[in-house]
CSV table of C-alpha atoms and ligand atoms in Angstrom, one decimal:
chain,number,residue,atom,x,y,z
A,152,MET,CA,-0.6,16.1,19.1
A,153,SER,CA,0.9,15.3,15.7
A,154,MET,CA,4.5,14.9,15.1
A,155,LYS,CA,6.4,15.7,11.9
A,156,ILE,CA,9.5,13.7,11.0
A,157,THR,CA,12.0,15.4,8.7
A,158,VAL,CA,14.6,13.3,7.0
A,159,GLU,CA,16.9,13.8,4.1
A,160,MET,CA,15.9,11.4,1.3
A,161,PRO,CA,16.7,11.1,-2.4
A,162,GLN,CA,13.8,12.5,-4.3
A,163,VAL,CA,11.7,10.6,-6.8
A,164,SER,CA,12.2,13.0,-9.7
A,165,LYS,CA,9.9,11.2,-12.1
A,166,CYS,CA,7.6,8.2,-12.2
A,167,THR,CA,6.0,7.1,-15.4
A,168,ALA,CA,3.7,4.5,-13.7
A,169,THR,CA,0.6,6.7,-14.1
A,170,ASN,CA,-1.7,3.8,-13.1
A,171,CYS,CA,-0.4,4.0,-9.5
A,172,ALA,CA,-2.4,5.5,-6.8
A,173,TYR,CA,0.4,7.8,-5.8
A,174,ASN,CA,1.0,9.1,-9.3
A,175,VAL,CA,0.0,12.6,-10.5
A,176,LYS,CA,1.2,13.7,-13.9
A,177,GLN,CA,4.2,11.4,-13.8
A,178,GLY,CA,5.2,12.5,-10.3
A,179,CYS,CA,5.2,10.3,-7.2
A,180,HIS,CA,3.4,11.9,-4.3
A,181,ALA,CA,3.7,9.3,-1.7
A,182,ARG,CA,5.6,10.5,1.4
A,183,ALA,CA,8.3,7.9,0.9
A,184,ILE,CA,8.6,4.7,-1.2
A,185,THR,CA,10.4,1.4,-0.7
A,186,ILE,CA,12.5,-0.2,-3.5
A,187,GLY,CA,13.7,-3.8,-3.2
A,188,ASP,CA,15.1,-6.6,-3.0
A,189,GLY,CA,18.5,-8.0,-3.9
A,190,ASN,CA,19.1,-7.2,-7.6
A,191,GLN,CA,15.4,-6.6,-8.3
A,192,ALA,CA,14.8,-2.9,-8.1
A,193,ASN,CA,11.0,-3.0,-8.2
A,194,CYS,CA,9.0,-0.2,-6.6
A,195,ASP,CA,7.4,-2.0,-3.6
A,196,SER,CA,5.0,0.9,-3.0
A,197,HIS,CA,3.4,0.8,-6.4
A,198,PHE,CA,-0.2,-0.4,-6.5
A,199,ASP,CA,-2.8,0.0,-9.3
A,200,SER,CA,-5.6,2.3,-8.4
A,201,SER,CA,-7.1,5.5,-9.6
A,202,PRO,CA,-5.1,8.4,-8.1
A,203,HIS,CA,-6.1,9.2,-4.6
A,204,THR,CA,-3.4,11.5,-3.3
A,205,LYS,CA,-4.4,15.0,-2.4
A,206,ALA,CA,-0.8,16.0,-1.8
A,207,ASN,CA,0.0,17.2,-5.3
A,208,ALA,CA,2.7,19.5,-4.2
A,209,ARG,CA,4.7,16.8,-2.3
A,210,VAL,CA,7.5,14.9,-4.0
A,211,ALA,CA,8.2,11.4,-2.7
A,212,GLY,CA,11.5,10.4,-1.2
A,213,VAL,CA,13.2,7.0,-1.2
A,214,GLY,CA,12.5,5.9,2.3
A,215,ALA,CA,14.1,2.5,2.1
A,216,CYS,CA,15.9,0.5,-0.6
A,217,LYS,CA,16.7,-3.2,-0.2
A,218,VAL,CA,18.6,-3.5,-3.5
A,219,THR,CA,22.0,-4.4,-2.1
A,220,GLY,CA,23.3,-5.1,-5.7
A,221,CYS,CA,23.0,-1.4,-6.6
A,222,LYS,CA,26.1,0.8,-6.3
A,223,TYR,CA,24.1,3.6,-4.7
A,224,ASN,CA,22.9,1.4,-1.9
A,225,ASP,CA,24.7,1.6,1.4
A,226,ASP,CA,23.4,-0.3,4.4
A,227,PHE,CA,20.0,-0.6,2.8
A,228,GLU,CA,19.7,3.1,2.1
A,229,CYS,CA,19.8,4.9,-1.2
A,230,ASN,CA,22.5,7.5,-1.6
A,231,ALA,CA,21.7,8.6,-5.2
A,232,GLN,CA,20.9,12.3,-5.6
A,233,ALA,CA,17.5,11.5,-7.0
A,234,ILE,CA,15.9,8.5,-8.8
A,235,ASN,CA,13.5,7.9,-11.6
A,236,VAL,CA,10.9,5.2,-11.6
A,237,GLY,CA,9.3,3.6,-14.6
A,238,TYR,CA,8.2,0.5,-16.5
A,239,VAL,CA,10.5,-2.3,-17.5
A,240,GLY,CA,8.1,-4.6,-19.2
A,241,GLN,CA,5.2,-5.0,-16.8
A,242,ALA,CA,7.3,-4.2,-13.7
A,243,VAL,CA,7.7,-0.8,-12.1
A,244,LYS,CA,11.3,-0.3,-11.3
A,245,CYS,CA,14.0,2.2,-10.1
A,246,MET,CA,15.6,3.3,-13.4
A,247,THR,CA,18.5,4.8,-11.5
A,248,PHE,CA,19.6,1.3,-10.4
A,249,ALA,CA,23.2,0.6,-11.4
A,250,ALA,CA,24.8,-2.8,-10.7
A,251,ARG,CA,27.9,-2.8,-8.5
A,252,SER,CA,31.0,-3.5,-10.6
B,165,SF4,S1,19.4,4.1,-7.2
B,165,SF4,FE1,19.9,2.0,-6.3
B,165,SF4,S2,20.0,2.3,-4.1
B,165,SF4,FE2,18.8,4.1,-5.0
B,165,SF4,S3,16.6,3.4,-5.0
B,165,SF4,FE3,17.4,2.8,-7.0
B,165,SF4,S4,18.1,0.7,-6.7
B,165,SF4,FE4,17.9,1.6,-4.6
């Protein structure tokens, strides 16, 4: 018997890393992604591959974020409404990251 888990997560509104396996037309279709660590808001779920996801209607959530230096991070969870992901140089990063002041 399969079990579905429903949780509230910030959505990944857009991701411009079109070389990632989970990317379809600049949208992330993983179930949930992980961002981390410290002050480095890299997308840990990104990996280069031709697109494989069949779940084109699904929009990814932020399952976990280890970026404690971000003002949206509380207890290793993201509390932003939604995030954008994209390239900064060669790295794929959370563009919604905002350093704590
Ligand atoms: S907005 Fe901040 S807390 Fe949310 S995923 Fe991005 S870096 Fe993590």
